[in-house]
Amino acid sequence: MMQDTLTHRQLKSLIHVSNVINSKLDIDTIFESIMNETISVVEAAGGGSIWIFDKNQNRLIAKSAQGLFYPQIFRQIKLVSGESMTGMAFAAKKCLIFWDEVEVKQALSTLTPDNRDLLDRAIPSNFHFTSVISSPILQKGKCIGVITLDSFEQSLQFKQEDINLLEAIGHQAAVALEKSSLYNEKELMVRKLSHSIEIHRNLSNLVVNGEGIQSIMDLIHNTIGQHLLLFDEIGELKASACHSTFSVEMTEYMKAYAKQIILTLENSHTISEITINDDTYHLVVLSLGSKLKSLGGLIILSKQKMNEVDIAALEHACTVISLELVKEQAVFETQQRLRGEFVTKLFTGQIDEVLIQKAKNLNFDPNWKYVALIINFEDKLDEQKVFGDYVIRNLLHMVNMPLLGGNSQVTAVRDENQIVALLSLHSRVSSFNIVAEIKELARKLQLQIKNKYSEIDVSIGIGRMKQGLTLVHESFVEATKCIKFLKNYQFDHRILSYTDLGVQRFILQNSQEELLDFIQEVLGPLIQYEQSRKGELLSTLIVYLDQNQNIKKTADSLHIHTNTLSYRLKRIEEILLTDLNDSQPLFNIHLAINIYQYIKDKDTLQKYNS
């Protein structure tokens, strides 16, 4: 199973805990079930405990202690905030990991003598802590308790999926406590939850069967009969389930609204009223993920006011959605890591049988044709700015979308502030006009990114198409050269294919100092003349060469008489001590003019003429 997501067994365990929470009212029974399930699926856990903060005693009280403990003694321990691993997680309001005996011992040193004595009596003498995870139970941004897992074996280490599970279990425990309070306060409303239990069971089945986010949204929509919109952590619409009456205009309005509210969510849910097209809706926004790591929000638009039990049931559904989002994100990140490692190795040119086999496992045909693209991003105001993971993740999705086609596929991976994409083309795809097609796709991608992120400058370098994986690294080197050229030299468009490079390849092979030396040698007197007299000889020469030395076309383009042009050309020959009809010096002049036009900082030429 992949490293950063929950295992199938853990996911089933979490669903079982959810069902227990929905089917039992006794909070102590629920806590016992939570600890049983958690310890059973976390291999490194030899014991565990759930602590709830008691306002009257101002202490954390152990409500469940299982595993290698004597519960009747352990439950006598009462911790203040900041005391031991559990108290530290409570104070920090975040998951804390104590990886080894040294860290655990240091944390245990904060125990009061009485609590230390109780702890020593509660654990068999032949066992001692080797590592500990403590995760807070947060309710509406407030820490109300802690779940702690303890390991007693050096050979067993907690894993990232164990931490993910414990954080998810903490969310479930918070829901359980909130629901327990609702049950106690409103017995009449409890009976209404039977419907919510059925919803949750159906949601659980969808998750186990791998149906995905949209199926979950459709189920909730069909059950409650209201408009639902799911937004990610930066307010982008990820999925929706609405009646046909919900127009495109209303969707666009909610997209704009979500960008404001999702980024400022502080509580588990907010309730307000909103007017769209003269219709008033009750708007409920439910947060996804945790306060420390938001995954976005679920927005419900309802004509009728929703009661607390309905909202609590939806919050529970949000737990399932959050888990699915975490799973999708973990799968995406793992795929990115695996493909990124492959693409990075591929671009080094070190091809061997192991890499070829890995290519086949990742669905890369060694005999297909390949083109490397580099999409470079820079902030218009701050070139050194490093973009956040969520921006790069969105950009990666955008790169993957427009480049896909029936006879092609794309693999895009992050490389600092740029994305490296490998375009795979079926071996039967003709190379005829393929460069133009790829450039057109690149232009569409560039426009799409600019429309979404106006503050980002996008440059795209495209290597030449190569037959087979063994030559892919050459295309990558070419794309890199294109990006280098776009960064260092003046170029009207921010998309450049290596196929289009002519004299520019000469530029890439030399330092700017060497290029300036060459320009000075060939054009220096003319540039100096222009700087001192602000004439039009240099621009005339550029147009003359662009028009293939055609006198009439050049004169028409400059809007001057042919006699005037002839005079200017004669003056240019005098200044440069050359004959524009002599092919050898003309070649050097033509080359120097081309390079001169690409030099961004032409003022640097002044030092050669001063």
Coordinates of C-alpha atoms in Angstrom, one line a residue:
M1 CA 0.0 0.0 0.0
M2 CA 1.2 3.5 -0.7
Q3 CA 3.2 5.2 2.0
D4 CA 1.2 8.4 2.7
T5 CA -2.4 7.1 2.7
L6 CA -4.4 4.9 4.9
T7 CA -4.2 1.1 4.3
H8 CA -7.3 -0.7 3.3
R9 CA -7.5 -2.3 6.7
Q10 CA -7.2 1.0 8.4
L11 CA -9.9 2.5 6.2
K12 CA -12.2 -0.3 7.0
S13 CA -11.4 0.1 10.7
L14 CA -12.2 3.8 10.5
I15 CA -15.5 3.1 8.9
H16 CA -16.2 0.6 11.6
V17 CA -15.5 3.3 14.2
S18 CA -17.9 5.6 12.3
N19 CA -20.6 3.0 12.4
V20 CA -20.1 2.5 16.1
I21 CA -20.4 6.2 16.7
N22 CA -23.6 6.3 14.8
S23 CA -25.1 3.2 16.4
K24 CA -24.2 3.7 20.1
L25 CA -25.1 6.4 22.6
D26 CA -22.9 5.4 25.4
I27 CA -19.7 7.5 25.1
D28 CA -17.6 5.1 27.2
T29 CA -18.5 2.2 24.9
I30 CA -17.6 4.3 21.9
F31 CA -14.2 5.2 23.4
E32 CA -13.5 1.5 24.2
S33 CA -14.4 0.6 20.6
I34 CA -12.2 3.4 19.2
M35 CA -9.2 2.3 21.1
N36 CA -9.7 -1.4 20.3
E37 CA -9.9 -0.7 16.6
T38 CA -7.0 1.7 16.6
I39 CA -4.6 -0.5 18.5
S40 CA -5.6 -3.5 16.4
V41 CA -4.7 -1.9 13.0
V42 CA -1.6 0.0 14.1
E43 CA 1.2 -2.5 14.2
A44 CA 3.5 -0.5 16.4
A45 CA 0.9 0.3 19.0
G46 CA 1.2 -1.8 22.2
G47 CA -1.2 0.4 24.1
G48 CA -3.3 3.5 23.8
S49 CA -5.5 5.9 25.7
I50 CA -8.2 8.5 25.2
W51 CA -8.1 11.6 27.4
I52 CA -10.9 14.2 27.8
F53 CA -10.5 17.6 29.4
D54 CA -12.6 18.0 32.5
K55 CA -13.4 21.7 33.0
N56 CA -14.3 21.3 36.7
Q57 CA -11.0 19.6 37.6
N58 CA -9.0 21.5 35.0
R59 CA -7.3 18.2 34.1
L60 CA -7.2 15.6 31.4
I61 CA -8.9 12.5 32.5
A62 CA -8.2 9.0 30.9
K63 CA -11.6 7.7 29.6
S64 CA -10.1 4.6 28.0
A65 CA -6.8 2.8 28.5
Q66 CA -6.1 -0.4 26.6
G67 CA -3.2 -2.7 25.6
L68 CA -0.2 -3.1 27.9
F69 CA -1.7 -1.2 30.8
Y70 CA -3.5 -1.9 34.1
P71 CA -6.6 0.3 33.3
Q72 CA -7.9 0.6 36.9
I73 CA -4.5 2.2 37.9
F74 CA -3.9 4.2 34.7
R75 CA -7.3 5.9 34.9
Q76 CA -6.4 7.5 38.2
I77 CA -3.8 9.7 36.4
K78 CA -4.9 13.3 35.9
L79 CA -2.8 15.6 33.7
V80 CA -2.6 19.3 33.4
S81 CA -2.0 21.0 30.1
G82 CA 1.6 20.5 29.0
E83 CA 2.2 17.5 31.3
S84 CA 3.7 14.4 29.5
M85 CA 3.2 13.6 25.9
T86 CA -0.5 13.8 26.1
G87 CA -0.5 17.2 27.9
M88 CA 2.0 18.6 25.4
A89 CA -0.3 17.7 22.4
F90 CA -3.2 19.2 24.3
A91 CA -1.4 22.5 24.8
A92 CA 0.0 22.5 21.2
K93 CA -3.3 21.6 19.6
K94 CA -1.5 19.5 17.1
C95 CA -0.2 15.9 16.6
L96 CA 3.1 15.3 18.3
I97 CA 5.4 12.4 17.6
F98 CA 8.0 11.3 20.1
W99 CA 10.2 9.1 17.9
D100 CA 12.6 7.4 20.4
E101 CA 13.2 6.7 24.1
V102 CA 15.2 9.9 24.6
E103 CA 12.3 12.1 23.4
V104 CA 9.7 10.1 25.5
K105 CA 11.9 10.2 28.6
Q106 CA 12.2 13.9 28.3
A107 CA 8.5 14.3 27.9
L108 CA 7.8 12.0 30.9
S109 CA 10.1 14.2 33.1
T110 CA 7.2 16.7 33.2
L111 CA 5.0 14.3 35.2
T112 CA 4.2 15.1 38.8
P113 CA 5.6 12.6 41.3
D114 CA 2.1 11.2 42.0
N115 CA 1.3 10.8 38.3
R116 CA 4.7 9.2 37.6
D117 CA 4.1 6.7 40.4
L118 CA 0.7 5.8 39.0
L119 CA 2.2 5.4 35.5
D120 CA 5.0 3.1 36.7
R121 CA 2.4 1.0 38.5
A122 CA 0.1 0.9 35.5
I123 CA 2.7 -0.6 33.2
P124 CA 4.3 -4.1 33.6
S125 CA 7.9 -3.8 34.9
N126 CA 9.4 -5.5 31.8
F127 CA 7.9 -2.9 29.4
H128 CA 9.0 0.7 28.7
F129 CA 8.0 3.3 26.1
T130 CA 10.0 3.3 22.8
S131 CA 7.9 5.8 20.9
V132 CA 4.6 7.7 21.3
I133 CA 2.1 9.6 19.1
S134 CA -0.3 12.0 20.7
S135 CA -3.0 13.6 18.6
P136 CA -5.5 16.3 19.8
I137 CA -9.3 16.0 19.7
L138 CA -10.4 19.3 18.3
Q139 CA -14.0 20.6 18.4
K140 CA -14.7 23.9 16.6
G141 CA -11.1 24.9 16.9
K142 CA -10.9 24.1 20.6
C143 CA -8.9 21.2 22.1
I144 CA -11.2 19.0 24.2
G145 CA -9.0 15.9 24.6
V146 CA -6.1 13.8 23.2
I147 CA -5.7 10.3 21.8
T148 CA -2.3 8.7 22.5
L149 CA -0.7 5.6 21.1
D150 CA 2.3 4.0 22.8
S151 CA 4.9 1.6 21.3
F152 CA 6.9 -0.7 23.5
E153 CA 9.1 -2.4 20.9
Q154 CA 12.2 -1.0 19.4
S155 CA 11.7 -3.0 16.2
L156 CA 8.3 -1.5 15.4
Q157 CA 8.1 2.1 14.2
F158 CA 5.0 4.3 13.7
K159 CA 4.3 5.1 10.0
Q160 CA 2.9 8.1 8.3
E161 CA -0.4 6.3 7.7
D162 CA -0.6 5.6 11.5
I163 CA -0.4 9.4 12.1
N164 CA -3.0 10.0 9.4
L165 CA -5.3 7.4 11.0
L166 CA -4.9 8.9 14.5
E167 CA -5.8 12.4 13.2
A168 CA -8.9 11.0 11.5
I169 CA -9.8 9.0 14.6
G170 CA -9.4 12.3 16.6
H171 CA -12.0 13.9 14.3
Q172 CA -14.3 10.9 14.9
A173 CA -13.9 11.2 18.6
A174 CA -14.8 14.9 18.5
V175 CA -17.9 14.0 16.5
A176 CA -18.8 11.3 19.0
L177 CA -18.5 13.8 21.9
E178 CA -20.6 16.4 20.1
K179 CA -23.2 13.9 19.2
S180 CA -23.3 12.4 22.7
S181 CA -24.1 15.9 24.0
L182 CA -26.8 16.3 21.4
Y183 CA -28.3 13.0 22.3
N184 CA -28.4 13.9 26.0
E185 CA -29.9 17.3 25.4
K186 CA -32.4 16.4 22.8
E187 CA -33.7 12.9 23.0
L188 CA -36.5 13.6 20.6
M189 CA -34.1 14.7 17.9
V190 CA -32.0 11.6 18.4
R191 CA -34.6 9.5 16.7
K192 CA -34.1 11.5 13.5
L193 CA -30.6 10.2 13.3
S194 CA -31.7 6.8 12.1
H195 CA -31.9 8.4 8.6
S196 CA -28.3 9.8 9.1
I197 CA -27.1 6.3 10.0
E198 CA -28.4 5.0 6.8
I199 CA -26.7 7.8 4.9
H200 CA -23.4 7.1 6.6
R201 CA -23.6 3.4 5.9
N202 CA -24.3 4.2 2.2
L203 CA -21.3 6.6 2.2
S204 CA -19.1 4.0 3.8
N205 CA -20.0 1.5 1.1
L206 CA -19.2 4.0 -1.6
V207 CA -15.7 4.6 0.0
V208 CA -15.0 0.9 0.4
N209 CA -16.0 0.3 -3.3
G210 CA -13.8 3.2 -4.4
E211 CA -16.6 5.2 -6.0
G212 CA -15.0 8.6 -5.5
I213 CA -15.9 12.1 -4.5
Q214 CA -18.6 12.7 -7.1
S215 CA -20.6 9.6 -6.1
I216 CA -20.4 10.7 -2.5
M217 CA -21.7 14.2 -3.4
D218 CA -24.6 12.7 -5.5
L219 CA -25.6 10.5 -2.6
I220 CA -25.8 13.4 -0.1
H221 CA -27.6 15.5 -2.7
N222 CA -30.2 12.8 -3.4
T223 CA -30.7 12.2 0.3
I224 CA -31.1 15.8 1.6
G225 CA -32.4 17.3 -1.7
Q226 CA -30.3 20.5 -1.5
H227 CA -27.6 22.1 -3.6
L228 CA -24.1 21.0 -2.7
L229 CA -20.8 22.5 -3.9
L230 CA -17.4 21.1 -2.8
F231 CA -14.4 23.5 -2.9
D232 CA -10.7 22.8 -2.3
E233 CA -8.5 24.7 0.1
I234 CA -8.0 27.6 -2.2
G235 CA -11.6 28.0 -3.2
E236 CA -11.6 26.1 -6.5
L237 CA -14.7 24.1 -7.3
K238 CA -13.9 20.5 -7.1
A239 CA -17.3 18.8 -7.4
S240 CA -21.0 19.7 -7.2
A241 CA -24.4 18.1 -7.0
C242 CA -27.3 20.6 -7.7
H243 CA -30.8 20.6 -9.1
S244 CA -31.2 21.7 -12.7
T245 CA -32.6 25.1 -11.4
F246 CA -29.1 25.9 -10.2
S247 CA -27.9 27.9 -13.2
V248 CA -24.4 28.5 -14.6
E249 CA -24.6 32.1 -13.4
M250 CA -25.4 30.9 -9.8
T251 CA -22.4 28.5 -10.0
E252 CA -20.1 31.3 -11.0
Y253 CA -21.4 33.5 -8.2
M254 CA -20.7 30.8 -5.7
K255 CA -17.2 30.3 -7.1
A256 CA -16.5 33.9 -6.4
Y257 CA -18.1 33.7 -3.0
A258 CA -16.2 30.6 -2.0
K259 CA -12.8 32.1 -2.8
Q260 CA -13.6 34.6 0.0
I261 CA -15.1 32.4 2.6
I262 CA -13.1 29.1 2.2
L263 CA -9.8 30.8 2.9
T264 CA -11.2 32.3 6.2
L265 CA -12.9 29.3 7.7
E266 CA -12.2 29.0 11.4
N267 CA -15.0 26.9 12.8
S268 CA -16.3 23.4 11.8
H269 CA -19.3 25.1 10.2
T270 CA -20.8 28.5 9.6
I271 CA -24.5 29.3 9.0
S272 CA -25.7 32.5 7.2
E273 CA -28.2 33.7 4.7
I274 CA -27.4 34.7 1.1
T275 CA -29.5 36.2 -1.7
I276 CA -28.9 35.0 -5.3
N277 CA -31.2 36.2 -8.1
D278 CA -33.7 37.5 -5.6
D279 CA -33.9 34.1 -3.9
T280 CA -32.9 33.8 -0.2
Y281 CA -31.0 30.7 0.8
H282 CA -29.8 29.4 4.1
L283 CA -26.1 28.8 3.5
V284 CA -24.2 26.2 5.5
V285 CA -20.4 26.0 5.0
L286 CA -18.7 22.9 6.5
S287 CA -15.0 22.7 6.8
L288 CA -13.0 19.8 5.5
G289 CA -9.9 18.4 7.0
S290 CA -8.5 20.0 10.2
K291 CA -7.8 23.5 11.3
L292 CA -4.1 22.8 10.9
K293 CA -4.5 21.3 7.4
S294 CA -7.6 22.5 5.6
L295 CA -8.9 20.5 2.6
G296 CA -11.5 23.0 1.7
G297 CA -15.2 23.2 2.5
L298 CA -18.6 21.8 1.6
I299 CA -21.3 24.4 0.9
I300 CA -25.0 23.6 1.2
L301 CA -27.7 26.0 -0.1
S302 CA -31.1 25.3 1.3
K303 CA -34.5 27.0 1.2
Q304 CA -35.3 25.7 4.7
K305 CA -33.2 26.3 7.8
M306 CA -31.2 23.2 8.7
N307 CA -31.3 22.0 12.4
E308 CA -28.3 21.1 14.5
V309 CA -28.8 17.3 14.0
D310 CA -28.9 17.6 10.2
I311 CA -25.7 19.7 10.3
A312 CA -24.0 17.2 12.7
A313 CA -24.9 14.4 10.3
L314 CA -23.4 16.4 7.4
E315 CA -20.3 17.1 9.5
H316 CA -20.0 13.4 9.9
A317 CA -20.4 13.0 6.1
C318 CA -17.6 15.6 5.8
T319 CA -15.3 13.2 7.6
V320 CA -15.9 10.6 4.9
I321 CA -15.3 13.3 2.2
S322 CA -12.1 14.4 4.0
L323 CA -10.8 10.9 4.1
E324 CA -11.5 10.5 0.4
L325 CA -9.8 13.8 -0.4
V326 CA -6.8 12.7 1.7
K327 CA -6.7 9.4 -0.2
E328 CA -6.9 11.1 -3.6
Q329 CA -4.2 13.6 -2.6
A330 CA -2.0 10.8 -1.3
V331 CA -2.5 8.7 -4.4
F332 CA -1.7 11.8 -6.6
E333 CA 1.4 12.7 -4.6
T334 CA 2.6 9.1 -4.6
Q335 CA 2.1 8.8 -8.4
Q336 CA 3.9 12.1 -8.8
R337 CA 6.8 10.9 -6.6
L338 CA 7.1 7.6 -8.6
R339 CA 6.8 9.2 -12.0
G340 CA 9.1 12.1 -10.9
E341 CA 11.8 9.7 -9.9
F342 CA 11.4 7.9 -13.2
V343 CA 11.4 11.1 -15.3
T344 CA 14.4 12.5 -13.4
K345 CA 16.4 9.4 -14.0
L346 CA 15.3 9.2 -17.6
F347 CA 16.5 12.8 -18.3
T348 CA 20.0 11.9 -17.1
G349 CA 20.4 9.6 -20.1
Q350 CA 21.4 6.7 -17.8
I351 CA 19.1 4.1 -19.5
D352 CA 19.4 0.5 -18.3
E353 CA 17.2 -2.6 -18.2
V354 CA 15.8 -1.7 -14.7
L355 CA 14.7 1.7 -16.0
I356 CA 13.1 0.2 -19.1
Q357 CA 11.2 -2.3 -16.9
K358 CA 10.1 0.6 -14.6
A359 CA 8.9 2.5 -17.8
K360 CA 6.7 -0.5 -18.8
N361 CA 5.3 -0.7 -15.2
L362 CA 4.4 3.0 -15.5
N363 CA 2.8 2.5 -18.9
F364 CA 5.6 4.1 -20.9
D365 CA 6.2 2.3 -24.2
P366 CA 10.0 2.2 -25.0
N367 CA 9.2 2.4 -28.7
W368 CA 6.9 5.4 -28.6
K369 CA 8.0 8.9 -29.6
Y370 CA 8.7 11.4 -26.9
V371 CA 8.9 15.2 -26.5
A372 CA 10.1 17.0 -23.4
L373 CA 8.5 20.3 -22.3
I374 CA 9.6 22.6 -19.5
I375 CA 6.9 25.0 -18.1
N376 CA 8.7 27.7 -16.0
F377 CA 6.8 30.0 -13.6
E378 CA 7.9 33.3 -12.2
D379 CA 6.0 35.8 -10.1
K380 CA 5.8 39.1 -12.0
L381 CA 6.8 41.1 -8.9
D382 CA 9.1 38.7 -7.1
E383 CA 11.2 36.4 -9.3
Q384 CA 12.5 34.5 -6.2
K385 CA 9.1 33.7 -4.9
V386 CA 8.5 30.0 -4.3
F387 CA 4.9 28.9 -5.1
G388 CA 2.9 26.9 -2.5
D389 CA 2.2 23.2 -3.0
Y390 CA -1.5 23.8 -3.7
V391 CA -0.7 26.2 -6.6
I392 CA 1.8 23.8 -8.1
R393 CA -0.7 20.9 -7.6
N394 CA -3.3 22.9 -9.5
L395 CA -0.8 23.8 -12.2
L396 CA 0.2 20.2 -12.6
H397 CA -3.5 19.3 -13.1
M398 CA -3.7 22.0 -15.7
V399 CA -0.7 20.8 -17.5
N400 CA -2.0 17.2 -17.6
M401 CA -5.4 18.3 -19.0
P402 CA -4.8 20.1 -22.3
L403 CA -1.9 18.0 -23.5
L404 CA -3.8 14.7 -23.4
G405 CA -5.1 13.2 -26.7
G406 CA -6.1 9.9 -28.2
N407 CA -2.7 9.0 -29.4
S408 CA -0.7 10.7 -26.7
Q409 CA -0.3 11.0 -23.0
V410 CA 1.5 13.4 -20.7
T411 CA 3.5 13.0 -17.5
A412 CA 4.0 16.2 -15.6
V413 CA 6.1 16.5 -12.5
R414 CA 7.3 19.3 -10.3
D415 CA 10.9 20.5 -10.4
E416 CA 11.2 23.6 -8.0
N417 CA 9.4 26.5 -9.7
Q418 CA 8.9 24.7 -12.9
I419 CA 7.0 21.7 -14.2
V420 CA 8.8 19.2 -16.4
A421 CA 6.4 17.4 -18.8
L422 CA 7.1 14.3 -20.9
L423 CA 4.7 14.0 -23.9
S424 CA 4.4 10.5 -25.2
L425 CA 3.2 10.0 -28.7
H426 CA 2.2 6.7 -30.3
S427 CA 4.8 5.4 -32.7
R428 CA 2.4 5.7 -35.6
V429 CA 2.0 9.5 -35.0
S430 CA 3.6 11.3 -37.9
S431 CA 6.2 13.9 -37.2
F432 CA 4.8 16.1 -39.9
N433 CA 3.4 19.3 -38.4
I434 CA 3.6 17.8 -34.8
V435 CA 5.8 20.7 -33.6
A436 CA 3.1 23.2 -34.7
E437 CA 0.4 21.1 -32.9
I438 CA 2.5 20.9 -29.7
K439 CA 3.1 24.7 -29.8
E440 CA -0.6 25.4 -30.2
L441 CA -1.3 23.2 -27.1
A442 CA 1.4 25.0 -25.2
R443 CA -0.2 28.4 -26.2
K444 CA -3.6 27.2 -24.9
L445 CA -2.0 26.0 -21.7
Q446 CA -0.1 29.3 -21.3
L447 CA -3.4 31.3 -21.8
Q448 CA -5.3 29.1 -19.3
I449 CA -2.6 29.6 -16.6
K450 CA -2.5 33.4 -17.2
N451 CA -6.3 33.6 -17.0
K452 CA -6.2 31.8 -13.6
Y453 CA -3.0 33.2 -12.2
S454 CA -2.5 36.7 -13.6
E455 CA 0.5 37.3 -11.3
I456 CA 2.5 34.4 -12.9
D457 CA 4.7 34.7 -15.9
V458 CA 4.8 31.5 -17.9
S459 CA 7.6 30.4 -20.2
I460 CA 7.5 27.1 -22.1
G461 CA 10.5 25.4 -23.7
I462 CA 9.9 22.5 -26.1
G463 CA 12.5 19.9 -27.1
R464 CA 12.5 18.0 -30.4
M465 CA 10.6 14.8 -30.8
K466 CA 12.8 11.7 -30.2
Q467 CA 12.2 8.1 -31.2
G468 CA 12.2 5.8 -28.2
L469 CA 13.0 6.4 -24.5
T470 CA 16.8 6.1 -25.0
L471 CA 16.9 9.5 -26.6
V472 CA 14.5 11.3 -24.4
H473 CA 17.3 13.0 -22.4
E474 CA 18.3 14.9 -25.6
S475 CA 14.8 16.4 -25.9
F476 CA 15.0 17.5 -22.2
V477 CA 18.4 19.2 -22.8
E478 CA 16.9 21.0 -25.8
A479 CA 13.9 22.2 -23.8
T480 CA 16.3 23.4 -21.0
K481 CA 18.2 25.4 -23.6
C482 CA 15.0 27.0 -24.8
I483 CA 14.1 28.1 -21.2
K484 CA 17.6 29.4 -20.7
F485 CA 17.3 31.4 -24.0
L486 CA 13.8 32.8 -22.9
K487 CA 15.3 33.8 -19.5
N488 CA 18.4 35.5 -20.8
Y489 CA 17.5 37.0 -24.1
Q490 CA 14.8 39.2 -25.7
F491 CA 12.1 37.1 -27.3
D492 CA 8.6 38.3 -28.3
H493 CA 6.9 35.1 -27.3
R494 CA 7.3 33.1 -24.2
I495 CA 7.0 29.7 -26.0
L496 CA 10.0 28.4 -27.8
S497 CA 10.7 25.2 -29.6
Y498 CA 14.2 24.0 -30.2
T499 CA 13.2 23.2 -33.8
D500 CA 12.6 27.0 -34.3
L501 CA 16.0 27.9 -33.0
G502 CA 18.4 29.1 -35.8
V503 CA 21.0 31.6 -34.9
Q504 CA 19.8 31.3 -31.3
R505 CA 21.6 28.0 -31.0
F506 CA 24.8 29.9 -31.6
I507 CA 23.8 32.3 -28.8
L508 CA 23.3 29.4 -26.4
Q509 CA 26.7 28.1 -27.0
N510 CA 28.5 31.3 -25.9
S511 CA 28.6 33.5 -22.9
Q512 CA 27.1 37.0 -23.1
E513 CA 30.5 38.5 -23.0
E514 CA 31.6 36.6 -26.0
L515 CA 28.4 37.6 -27.9
L516 CA 29.0 41.2 -27.0
D517 CA 32.6 40.9 -28.2
F518 CA 31.3 39.6 -31.6
I519 CA 28.7 42.3 -32.0
Q520 CA 31.4 44.9 -31.1
E521 CA 33.8 43.5 -33.7
V522 CA 31.2 43.5 -36.5
L523 CA 28.8 46.4 -35.6
G524 CA 30.7 48.4 -33.0
P525 CA 31.4 51.6 -35.2
L526 CA 27.8 51.7 -36.4
I527 CA 26.4 51.3 -32.8
Q528 CA 28.8 54.0 -31.6
Y529 CA 27.7 56.3 -34.5
E530 CA 24.0 55.7 -33.6
Q531 CA 24.6 56.5 -29.9
S532 CA 26.3 59.8 -30.7
R533 CA 24.0 61.0 -33.4
K534 CA 20.7 59.1 -32.7
G535 CA 20.4 58.3 -36.4
E536 CA 18.4 55.6 -38.1
L537 CA 21.2 53.7 -39.8
L538 CA 21.1 50.6 -37.5
S539 CA 17.3 50.2 -37.8
T540 CA 17.7 50.7 -41.6
L541 CA 20.2 47.9 -41.8
I542 CA 18.0 45.6 -39.8
V543 CA 15.0 46.2 -42.1
Y544 CA 17.2 45.9 -45.2
L545 CA 18.4 42.4 -44.1
D546 CA 14.9 41.4 -43.1
Q547 CA 13.7 42.2 -46.6
N548 CA 16.4 40.1 -48.2
Q549 CA 18.3 43.2 -49.4
N550 CA 15.4 44.2 -51.6
I551 CA 15.7 48.0 -52.1
K552 CA 12.1 48.7 -53.0
K553 CA 10.6 46.6 -50.2
T554 CA 13.0 48.1 -47.7
A555 CA 12.1 51.6 -48.8
D556 CA 8.4 50.9 -48.7
S557 CA 8.7 49.3 -45.2
L558 CA 10.6 52.4 -43.9
H559 CA 8.4 54.8 -45.8
I560 CA 11.4 56.6 -47.4
H561 CA 12.5 57.2 -51.0
T562 CA 14.9 54.7 -52.6
N563 CA 17.5 57.5 -53.0
T564 CA 17.4 58.1 -49.3
L565 CA 17.8 54.3 -48.7
S566 CA 20.7 54.2 -51.1
Y567 CA 22.4 57.1 -49.2
R568 CA 21.9 55.3 -45.9
L569 CA 23.3 52.0 -47.1
K570 CA 26.4 53.8 -48.6
R571 CA 26.9 55.6 -45.2
I572 CA 26.7 52.2 -43.4
E573 CA 29.3 50.8 -45.7
E574 CA 31.6 53.7 -45.0
I575 CA 31.2 53.5 -41.2
L576 CA 31.7 49.7 -41.2
L577 CA 34.4 49.8 -43.8
T578 CA 32.7 47.0 -45.7
D579 CA 30.8 46.1 -48.9
L580 CA 27.2 44.9 -48.3
N581 CA 27.4 43.0 -51.5
D582 CA 30.3 40.9 -50.3
S583 CA 28.9 37.6 -49.1
Q584 CA 31.5 36.9 -46.3
P585 CA 31.3 40.2 -44.3
L586 CA 27.5 40.3 -45.0
F587 CA 27.2 36.9 -43.4
N588 CA 28.9 38.2 -40.2
I589 CA 26.8 41.4 -40.3
H590 CA 23.6 39.3 -40.6
L591 CA 24.7 37.1 -37.7
A592 CA 25.7 40.0 -35.5
I593 CA 22.4 41.8 -36.2
N594 CA 20.4 38.7 -35.3
I595 CA 22.3 38.3 -32.0
Y596 CA 22.0 42.0 -31.3
Q597 CA 18.2 41.9 -31.5
Y598 CA 18.1 39.1 -28.8
I599 CA 20.4 40.9 -26.3
K600 CA 18.1 42.2 -23.5
D601 CA 20.4 44.7 -22.0
K602 CA 21.8 46.6 -25.0
D603 CA 23.2 49.3 -22.7
T604 CA 26.0 47.0 -21.8
L605 CA 27.4 47.6 -25.3
Q606 CA 28.2 51.2 -24.3
K607 CA 31.2 50.1 -22.2
Y608 CA 32.8 48.8 -25.4
N609 CA 32.2 52.1 -27.1
S610 CA 33.2 54.5 -24.3

